[in-house]
Short mmCIF file of N, CA and C in Angstrom, two decimals:
data_model
loop_
_atom_site.label_atom_id
_atom_site.label_comp_id
_atom_site.label_asym_id
_atom_site.label_seq_id
_atom_site.Cartn_x
_atom_site.Cartn_y
_atom_site.Cartn_z
N UNK A 1 -7.72 -12.25 19.23
CA UNK A 1 -6.79 -11.82 18.20
C UNK A 1 -7.55 -11.05 17.12
N UNK A 2 -7.01 -9.93 16.73
CA UNK A 2 -7.63 -9.10 15.68
C UNK A 2 -7.52 -9.77 14.32
N UNK A 3 -8.51 -9.50 13.48
CA UNK A 3 -8.47 -10.00 12.12
C UNK A 3 -7.48 -9.17 11.30
N UNK A 4 -6.71 -9.83 10.47
CA UNK A 4 -5.72 -9.12 9.65
C UNK A 4 -6.43 -8.34 8.54
N UNK A 5 -5.91 -7.16 8.28
CA UNK A 5 -6.47 -6.29 7.25
C UNK A 5 -6.22 -6.89 5.87
N UNK A 6 -7.30 -7.09 5.12
CA UNK A 6 -7.19 -7.72 3.79
C UNK A 6 -6.39 -6.87 2.81
N UNK A 7 -6.54 -5.54 2.87
CA UNK A 7 -5.77 -4.67 1.98
C UNK A 7 -4.27 -4.84 2.22
N UNK A 8 -3.90 -4.94 3.50
CA UNK A 8 -2.48 -5.09 3.82
C UNK A 8 -1.96 -6.47 3.42
N UNK A 9 -2.80 -7.49 3.59
CA UNK A 9 -2.38 -8.83 3.17
C UNK A 9 -2.21 -8.90 1.66
N UNK A 10 -3.18 -8.39 0.93
CA UNK A 10 -3.10 -8.40 -0.54
C UNK A 10 -1.92 -7.56 -1.02
N UNK A 11 -1.75 -6.38 -0.42
CA UNK A 11 -0.62 -5.51 -0.78
C UNK A 11 0.72 -6.18 -0.52
N UNK A 12 0.83 -6.87 0.61
CA UNK A 12 2.07 -7.56 0.96
C UNK A 12 2.36 -8.70 -0.02
N UNK A 13 1.34 -9.49 -0.32
CA UNK A 13 1.52 -10.61 -1.26
C UNK A 13 1.87 -10.09 -2.66
N UNK A 14 1.18 -9.03 -3.08
CA UNK A 14 1.44 -8.43 -4.39
C UNK A 14 2.88 -7.91 -4.47
N UNK A 15 3.33 -7.29 -3.39
CA UNK A 15 4.69 -6.76 -3.35
C UNK A 15 5.72 -7.89 -3.43
N UNK A 16 5.49 -8.96 -2.67
CA UNK A 16 6.41 -10.10 -2.67
C UNK A 16 6.47 -10.74 -4.05
N UNK A 17 5.30 -11.03 -4.62
CA UNK A 17 5.25 -11.71 -5.92
C UNK A 17 5.90 -10.84 -7.00
N UNK A 18 5.59 -9.55 -7.03
CA UNK A 18 6.16 -8.66 -8.04
C UNK A 18 7.68 -8.58 -7.91
N UNK A 19 8.17 -8.51 -6.68
CA UNK A 19 9.62 -8.43 -6.46
C UNK A 19 10.31 -9.73 -6.89
N UNK A 20 9.71 -10.88 -6.57
CA UNK A 20 10.30 -12.16 -6.95
C UNK A 20 10.32 -12.31 -8.47
N UNK A 21 9.21 -11.95 -9.13
CA UNK A 21 9.15 -12.04 -10.60
C UNK A 21 10.19 -11.10 -11.22
N UNK A 22 10.34 -9.91 -10.65
CA UNK A 22 11.33 -8.95 -11.14
C UNK A 22 12.74 -9.55 -11.05
N UNK A 23 13.07 -10.11 -9.89
CA UNK A 23 14.41 -10.68 -9.70
C UNK A 23 14.64 -11.85 -10.66
N UNK A 24 13.62 -12.69 -10.85
CA UNK A 24 13.75 -13.81 -11.79
C UNK A 24 13.95 -13.28 -13.21
N UNK A 25 13.21 -12.24 -13.59
CA UNK A 25 13.36 -11.70 -14.95
C UNK A 25 14.74 -11.09 -15.16
N UNK A 26 15.30 -10.51 -14.12
CA UNK A 26 16.67 -9.98 -14.21
C UNK A 26 17.65 -11.15 -14.38
N UNK A 27 17.46 -12.20 -13.60
CA UNK A 27 18.36 -13.36 -13.69
C UNK A 27 18.28 -14.01 -15.07
N UNK A 28 17.08 -14.09 -15.62
CA UNK A 28 16.90 -14.69 -16.95
C UNK A 28 17.50 -13.79 -18.03
N UNK A 29 17.38 -12.48 -17.85
CA UNK A 29 17.87 -11.53 -18.86
C UNK A 29 19.35 -11.23 -18.80
N UNK A 30 20.01 -11.57 -17.69
CA UNK A 30 21.43 -11.25 -17.54
C UNK A 30 22.32 -11.86 -18.63
N UNK A 31 22.11 -13.10 -19.04
CA UNK A 31 22.97 -13.62 -20.11
C UNK A 31 22.90 -12.78 -21.39
N UNK A 32 21.72 -12.24 -21.70
CA UNK A 32 21.59 -11.38 -22.89
C UNK A 32 22.38 -10.09 -22.71
N UNK A 33 22.30 -9.52 -21.51
CA UNK A 33 23.04 -8.28 -21.24
C UNK A 33 24.53 -8.54 -21.37
N UNK A 34 24.99 -9.62 -20.77
CA UNK A 34 26.42 -9.96 -20.83
C UNK A 34 26.85 -10.23 -22.27
N UNK A 35 26.03 -10.96 -23.03
CA UNK A 35 26.35 -11.25 -24.44
C UNK A 35 26.42 -9.96 -25.25
N UNK A 36 25.51 -9.02 -24.99
CA UNK A 36 25.52 -7.74 -25.71
C UNK A 36 26.78 -6.95 -25.40
N UNK A 37 27.17 -6.94 -24.13
CA UNK A 37 28.38 -6.22 -23.75
C UNK A 37 29.62 -6.88 -24.34
N UNK A 38 29.65 -8.20 -24.33
CA UNK A 38 30.78 -8.92 -24.95
C UNK A 38 30.85 -8.64 -26.45
N UNK A 39 29.68 -8.58 -27.10
CA UNK A 39 29.64 -8.28 -28.53
C UNK A 39 30.23 -6.90 -28.80
N UNK A 40 29.88 -5.92 -27.97
CA UNK A 40 30.42 -4.57 -28.15
C UNK A 40 31.94 -4.56 -27.99
N UNK A 41 32.44 -5.37 -27.05
CA UNK A 41 33.88 -5.41 -26.82
C UNK A 41 34.64 -5.98 -28.03
N UNK A 42 34.01 -6.90 -28.73
CA UNK A 42 34.71 -7.56 -29.84
C UNK A 42 34.42 -6.91 -31.19
N UNK A 43 33.53 -5.94 -31.22
CA UNK A 43 33.16 -5.30 -32.48
C UNK A 43 34.14 -4.17 -32.78
N UNK A 44 34.48 -4.01 -34.03
CA UNK A 44 35.32 -2.90 -34.45
C UNK A 44 34.48 -1.63 -34.45
N UNK A 45 34.85 -0.69 -33.60
CA UNK A 45 34.03 0.51 -33.44
C UNK A 45 34.58 1.73 -34.17
N UNK A 46 35.59 1.54 -35.01
CA UNK A 46 36.18 2.67 -35.72
C UNK A 46 35.13 3.41 -36.54
N UNK A 47 35.08 4.72 -36.35
CA UNK A 47 34.20 5.56 -37.15
C UNK A 47 32.74 5.55 -36.71
N UNK A 48 32.41 4.85 -35.64
CA UNK A 48 31.02 4.80 -35.19
C UNK A 48 30.72 5.94 -34.23
N UNK A 49 29.45 6.10 -33.94
CA UNK A 49 29.01 7.14 -33.01
C UNK A 49 29.63 6.91 -31.62
N UNK A 50 29.73 5.65 -31.22
CA UNK A 50 30.28 5.37 -29.90
C UNK A 50 31.74 5.81 -29.80
N UNK A 51 32.50 5.58 -30.84
CA UNK A 51 33.91 5.98 -30.85
C UNK A 51 34.03 7.50 -30.74
N UNK A 52 33.17 8.20 -31.46
CA UNK A 52 33.19 9.67 -31.40
C UNK A 52 32.84 10.16 -30.00
N UNK A 53 31.83 9.53 -29.38
CA UNK A 53 31.45 9.93 -28.02
C UNK A 53 32.54 9.61 -27.02
N UNK A 54 33.19 8.48 -27.18
CA UNK A 54 34.28 8.10 -26.28
C UNK A 54 35.43 9.11 -26.38
N UNK A 55 35.74 9.54 -27.61
CA UNK A 55 36.82 10.51 -27.79
C UNK A 55 36.50 11.84 -27.13
N UNK A 56 35.22 12.23 -27.16
CA UNK A 56 34.82 13.48 -26.49
C UNK A 56 35.08 13.41 -24.99
N UNK A 57 35.04 12.21 -24.43
CA UNK A 57 35.27 12.02 -23.00
C UNK A 57 36.71 11.65 -22.69
N UNK A 58 37.57 11.75 -23.67
CA UNK A 58 38.98 11.38 -23.53
C UNK A 58 39.13 9.92 -23.08
N UNK A 59 38.35 9.05 -23.69
CA UNK A 59 38.41 7.62 -23.39
C UNK A 59 38.60 6.86 -24.69
N UNK A 60 39.15 5.67 -24.55
CA UNK A 60 39.15 4.78 -25.70
C UNK A 60 37.79 4.10 -25.74
N UNK A 61 37.47 3.47 -26.84
CA UNK A 61 36.19 2.76 -26.96
C UNK A 61 36.10 1.65 -25.92
N UNK A 62 37.20 0.95 -25.68
CA UNK A 62 37.20 -0.11 -24.67
C UNK A 62 36.92 0.43 -23.27
N UNK A 63 37.49 1.58 -22.96
CA UNK A 63 37.24 2.20 -21.66
C UNK A 63 35.78 2.62 -21.53
N UNK A 64 35.22 3.15 -22.63
CA UNK A 64 33.82 3.57 -22.62
C UNK A 64 32.90 2.37 -22.41
N UNK A 65 33.21 1.26 -23.06
CA UNK A 65 32.41 0.04 -22.90
C UNK A 65 32.54 -0.49 -21.48
N UNK A 66 33.75 -0.49 -20.94
CA UNK A 66 33.97 -0.97 -19.57
C UNK A 66 33.21 -0.08 -18.58
N UNK A 67 33.25 1.21 -18.79
CA UNK A 67 32.53 2.16 -17.92
C UNK A 67 31.03 1.92 -18.00
N UNK A 68 30.52 1.76 -19.22
CA UNK A 68 29.09 1.50 -19.41
C UNK A 68 28.69 0.18 -18.77
N UNK A 69 29.52 -0.84 -18.92
CA UNK A 69 29.24 -2.14 -18.31
C UNK A 69 29.15 -2.03 -16.80
N UNK A 70 30.07 -1.29 -16.22
CA UNK A 70 30.08 -1.11 -14.76
C UNK A 70 28.80 -0.42 -14.31
N UNK A 71 28.40 0.61 -15.01
CA UNK A 71 27.16 1.31 -14.65
C UNK A 71 25.97 0.38 -14.74
N UNK A 72 25.91 -0.41 -15.79
CA UNK A 72 24.80 -1.35 -15.97
C UNK A 72 24.76 -2.35 -14.82
N UNK A 73 25.90 -2.92 -14.47
CA UNK A 73 25.94 -3.91 -13.39
C UNK A 73 25.57 -3.28 -12.04
N UNK A 74 26.02 -2.07 -11.78
CA UNK A 74 25.69 -1.39 -10.52
C UNK A 74 24.18 -1.12 -10.46
N UNK A 75 23.61 -0.63 -11.56
CA UNK A 75 22.17 -0.36 -11.57
C UNK A 75 21.35 -1.63 -11.38
N UNK A 76 21.77 -2.71 -12.02
CA UNK A 76 21.07 -3.99 -11.85
C UNK A 76 21.18 -4.44 -10.39
N UNK A 77 22.35 -4.29 -9.80
CA UNK A 77 22.54 -4.65 -8.39
C UNK A 77 21.64 -3.84 -7.47
N UNK A 78 21.53 -2.55 -7.73
CA UNK A 78 20.66 -1.69 -6.92
C UNK A 78 19.20 -2.11 -7.08
N UNK A 79 18.78 -2.40 -8.30
CA UNK A 79 17.39 -2.82 -8.53
C UNK A 79 17.08 -4.14 -7.82
N UNK A 80 18.00 -5.08 -7.88
CA UNK A 80 17.79 -6.36 -7.20
C UNK A 80 17.74 -6.15 -5.68
N UNK A 81 18.66 -5.36 -5.14
CA UNK A 81 18.66 -5.08 -3.70
C UNK A 81 17.36 -4.41 -3.27
N UNK A 82 16.88 -3.46 -4.07
CA UNK A 82 15.62 -2.77 -3.77
C UNK A 82 14.46 -3.76 -3.74
N UNK A 83 14.46 -4.72 -4.64
CA UNK A 83 13.39 -5.71 -4.67
C UNK A 83 13.53 -6.73 -3.54
N UNK A 84 14.73 -6.99 -3.06
CA UNK A 84 14.91 -7.82 -1.87
C UNK A 84 14.30 -7.10 -0.67
N UNK A 85 14.49 -5.79 -0.59
CA UNK A 85 13.87 -5.00 0.48
C UNK A 85 12.34 -5.11 0.37
N UNK A 86 11.81 -5.06 -0.84
CA UNK A 86 10.36 -5.21 -1.02
C UNK A 86 9.88 -6.56 -0.52
N UNK A 87 10.64 -7.61 -0.77
CA UNK A 87 10.26 -8.94 -0.28
C UNK A 87 10.24 -8.95 1.24
N UNK A 88 11.26 -8.39 1.86
CA UNK A 88 11.32 -8.34 3.33
C UNK A 88 10.17 -7.53 3.89
N UNK A 89 9.91 -6.36 3.31
CA UNK A 89 8.80 -5.52 3.77
C UNK A 89 7.46 -6.25 3.57
N UNK A 90 7.32 -6.95 2.45
CA UNK A 90 6.10 -7.72 2.22
C UNK A 90 5.89 -8.80 3.26
N UNK A 91 6.95 -9.51 3.62
CA UNK A 91 6.85 -10.55 4.65
C UNK A 91 6.50 -9.93 6.00
N UNK A 92 7.18 -8.84 6.35
CA UNK A 92 6.85 -8.15 7.60
C UNK A 92 5.42 -7.62 7.57
N UNK A 93 4.99 -7.17 6.38
CA UNK A 93 3.62 -6.67 6.24
C UNK A 93 2.59 -7.75 6.52
N UNK A 94 2.86 -8.97 6.07
CA UNK A 94 1.94 -10.08 6.36
C UNK A 94 1.85 -10.35 7.86
N UNK A 95 2.97 -10.21 8.55
CA UNK A 95 2.98 -10.45 10.00
C UNK A 95 2.29 -9.32 10.77
N UNK A 96 2.39 -8.08 10.28
CA UNK A 96 1.87 -6.92 11.00
C UNK A 96 0.50 -6.46 10.49
N UNK A 97 -0.13 -7.24 9.64
CA UNK A 97 -1.37 -6.79 8.99
C UNK A 97 -2.53 -6.54 9.95
N UNK A 98 -2.41 -6.98 11.19
CA UNK A 98 -3.49 -6.74 12.16
C UNK A 98 -3.15 -5.63 13.15
N UNK A 99 -2.01 -5.00 12.97
CA UNK A 99 -1.55 -3.99 13.92
C UNK A 99 -1.63 -2.58 13.33
N UNK A 100 -2.11 -1.64 14.13
CA UNK A 100 -2.01 -0.24 13.69
C UNK A 100 -0.57 0.24 13.92
N UNK A 101 0.12 0.56 12.86
CA UNK A 101 1.49 1.07 13.01
C UNK A 101 1.81 1.97 11.83
N UNK A 102 2.87 2.74 12.00
CA UNK A 102 3.31 3.63 10.91
C UNK A 102 4.11 2.87 9.86
N UNK A 103 4.38 1.62 10.12
CA UNK A 103 5.15 0.77 9.21
C UNK A 103 4.59 0.84 7.80
N UNK A 104 3.28 0.64 7.67
CA UNK A 104 2.66 0.58 6.35
C UNK A 104 2.61 1.96 5.69
N UNK A 105 2.39 2.98 6.46
CA UNK A 105 2.35 4.33 5.90
C UNK A 105 3.73 4.72 5.38
N UNK A 106 4.75 4.50 6.19
CA UNK A 106 6.11 4.88 5.81
C UNK A 106 6.56 4.12 4.56
N UNK A 107 6.45 2.78 4.59
CA UNK A 107 6.89 1.99 3.44
C UNK A 107 5.98 2.20 2.24
N UNK A 108 4.69 2.42 2.49
CA UNK A 108 3.78 2.69 1.38
C UNK A 108 4.18 3.95 0.63
N UNK A 109 4.50 5.01 1.37
CA UNK A 109 4.91 6.27 0.74
C UNK A 109 6.24 6.11 0.01
N UNK A 110 7.21 5.45 0.67
CA UNK A 110 8.53 5.26 0.05
C UNK A 110 8.41 4.50 -1.26
N UNK A 111 7.71 3.36 -1.23
CA UNK A 111 7.59 2.54 -2.44
C UNK A 111 6.73 3.22 -3.50
N UNK A 112 5.74 3.99 -3.09
CA UNK A 112 4.91 4.70 -4.06
C UNK A 112 5.73 5.77 -4.79
N UNK A 113 6.56 6.48 -4.07
CA UNK A 113 7.41 7.50 -4.70
C UNK A 113 8.35 6.84 -5.72
N UNK A 114 9.03 5.77 -5.31
CA UNK A 114 9.93 5.08 -6.24
C UNK A 114 9.16 4.43 -7.38
N UNK A 115 7.96 3.95 -7.10
CA UNK A 115 7.13 3.35 -8.15
C UNK A 115 6.74 4.36 -9.21
N UNK A 116 6.37 5.56 -8.78
CA UNK A 116 6.01 6.62 -9.73
C UNK A 116 7.24 7.04 -10.53
N UNK A 117 8.37 7.18 -9.84
CA UNK A 117 9.61 7.55 -10.55
C UNK A 117 10.04 6.48 -11.53
N UNK A 118 9.71 5.22 -11.24
CA UNK A 118 10.12 4.12 -12.10
C UNK A 118 9.17 3.83 -13.24
N UNK A 119 8.04 4.53 -13.29
CA UNK A 119 7.11 4.29 -14.39
C UNK A 119 7.75 4.76 -15.69
N UNK A 120 7.72 3.97 -16.65
CA UNK A 120 8.30 4.34 -17.93
C UNK A 120 7.83 3.37 -18.98
N UNK A 121 8.20 2.14 -18.78
CA UNK A 121 7.84 1.12 -19.75
C UNK A 121 7.03 0.05 -19.03
N UNK A 122 5.70 0.18 -19.06
CA UNK A 122 4.87 -0.82 -18.39
C UNK A 122 4.47 -1.95 -19.33
N UNK A 123 5.06 -1.98 -20.52
CA UNK A 123 4.74 -3.01 -21.49
C UNK A 123 5.70 -4.19 -21.35
N UNK A 124 6.59 -4.15 -20.38
CA UNK A 124 7.54 -5.24 -20.17
C UNK A 124 7.23 -5.94 -18.85
N UNK A 125 7.84 -7.07 -18.62
CA UNK A 125 7.67 -7.80 -17.36
C UNK A 125 8.13 -6.92 -16.20
N UNK A 126 9.29 -6.28 -16.35
CA UNK A 126 9.80 -5.43 -15.28
C UNK A 126 8.88 -4.24 -15.04
N UNK A 127 8.33 -3.69 -16.10
CA UNK A 127 7.40 -2.57 -15.96
C UNK A 127 6.13 -2.97 -15.24
N UNK A 128 5.61 -4.16 -15.56
CA UNK A 128 4.42 -4.65 -14.88
C UNK A 128 4.71 -4.95 -13.42
N UNK A 129 5.90 -5.47 -13.13
CA UNK A 129 6.29 -5.71 -11.74
C UNK A 129 6.39 -4.39 -10.98
N UNK A 130 6.91 -3.37 -11.62
CA UNK A 130 6.99 -2.06 -11.00
C UNK A 130 5.58 -1.51 -10.75
N UNK A 131 4.69 -1.70 -11.70
CA UNK A 131 3.32 -1.22 -11.55
C UNK A 131 2.62 -1.92 -10.38
N UNK A 132 2.80 -3.25 -10.29
CA UNK A 132 2.15 -4.02 -9.23
C UNK A 132 2.81 -3.78 -7.87
N UNK A 133 4.13 -3.91 -7.83
CA UNK A 133 4.85 -3.81 -6.56
C UNK A 133 5.22 -2.40 -6.16
N UNK A 134 5.21 -1.47 -7.10
CA UNK A 134 5.63 -0.11 -6.80
C UNK A 134 4.50 0.91 -6.79
N UNK A 135 3.33 0.53 -7.31
CA UNK A 135 2.19 1.45 -7.31
C UNK A 135 1.00 0.82 -6.58
N UNK A 136 0.53 -0.33 -7.07
CA UNK A 136 -0.67 -0.96 -6.50
C UNK A 136 -0.47 -1.38 -5.05
N UNK A 137 0.62 -2.11 -4.77
CA UNK A 137 0.86 -2.59 -3.40
C UNK A 137 1.02 -1.43 -2.41
N UNK A 138 1.81 -0.39 -2.71
CA UNK A 138 1.91 0.73 -1.77
C UNK A 138 0.56 1.44 -1.54
N UNK A 139 -0.26 1.53 -2.58
CA UNK A 139 -1.58 2.15 -2.38
C UNK A 139 -2.40 1.30 -1.43
N UNK A 140 -2.35 -0.02 -1.59
CA UNK A 140 -3.05 -0.91 -0.66
C UNK A 140 -2.49 -0.79 0.75
N UNK A 141 -1.18 -0.60 0.88
CA UNK A 141 -0.56 -0.37 2.19
C UNK A 141 -1.14 0.88 2.83
N UNK A 142 -1.25 1.96 2.07
CA UNK A 142 -1.75 3.22 2.61
C UNK A 142 -3.23 3.10 3.01
N UNK A 143 -4.02 2.44 2.19
CA UNK A 143 -5.44 2.25 2.51
C UNK A 143 -5.57 1.40 3.77
N UNK A 144 -4.85 0.29 3.81
CA UNK A 144 -4.90 -0.60 4.98
C UNK A 144 -4.40 0.06 6.25
N UNK A 145 -3.35 0.87 6.14
CA UNK A 145 -2.81 1.58 7.31
C UNK A 145 -3.85 2.53 7.87
N UNK A 146 -4.54 3.22 6.98
CA UNK A 146 -5.59 4.16 7.42
C UNK A 146 -6.73 3.40 8.11
N UNK A 147 -7.12 2.26 7.55
CA UNK A 147 -8.18 1.45 8.16
C UNK A 147 -7.76 0.93 9.53
N UNK A 148 -6.54 0.42 9.66
CA UNK A 148 -6.07 -0.09 10.93
C UNK A 148 -6.01 1.01 11.98
N UNK A 149 -5.59 2.20 11.55
CA UNK A 149 -5.52 3.33 12.49
C UNK A 149 -6.93 3.71 12.94
N UNK A 150 -7.87 3.75 12.01
CA UNK A 150 -9.26 4.10 12.34
C UNK A 150 -9.88 3.06 13.27
N UNK A 151 -9.60 1.78 13.02
CA UNK A 151 -10.17 0.71 13.84
C UNK A 151 -9.55 0.62 15.23
N UNK A 152 -8.36 1.18 15.41
CA UNK A 152 -7.68 1.11 16.70
C UNK A 152 -8.16 2.21 17.66
N UNK A 153 -8.79 3.23 17.12
CA UNK A 153 -9.23 4.36 17.95
C UNK A 153 -10.52 4.05 18.62
#
């Protein structure tokens, strides 16, 4: 049996841990998001910037808040789903760490692209998770994939 590539194992574990921490931080932060949205719904918005913006879009303030809430929930859902995919890929990566395959190259490139696009605020828990699971882990995937390919020839 071939020895598993350490870069791929570390990259897989890093990806799994970062994705799990990200999902937990979203779950912990959701009550604050919901409370903020509820506060906006109950606040009198007459004469505020939000009311003016809503009128430009031919919406009432309540409709604008409902629309914004929907967008926020959809984006959070997409982020959580994306991190579930990272967990699955990380688990598969641990199983395939001794095999030369395009699996690591393909997923490494995909996650690296999204990781670079997601860089913005690395001073938060979510930003650090993105840095670890979206930049560092995919780079380790690419390095390990290259090593496995070289060792298989």
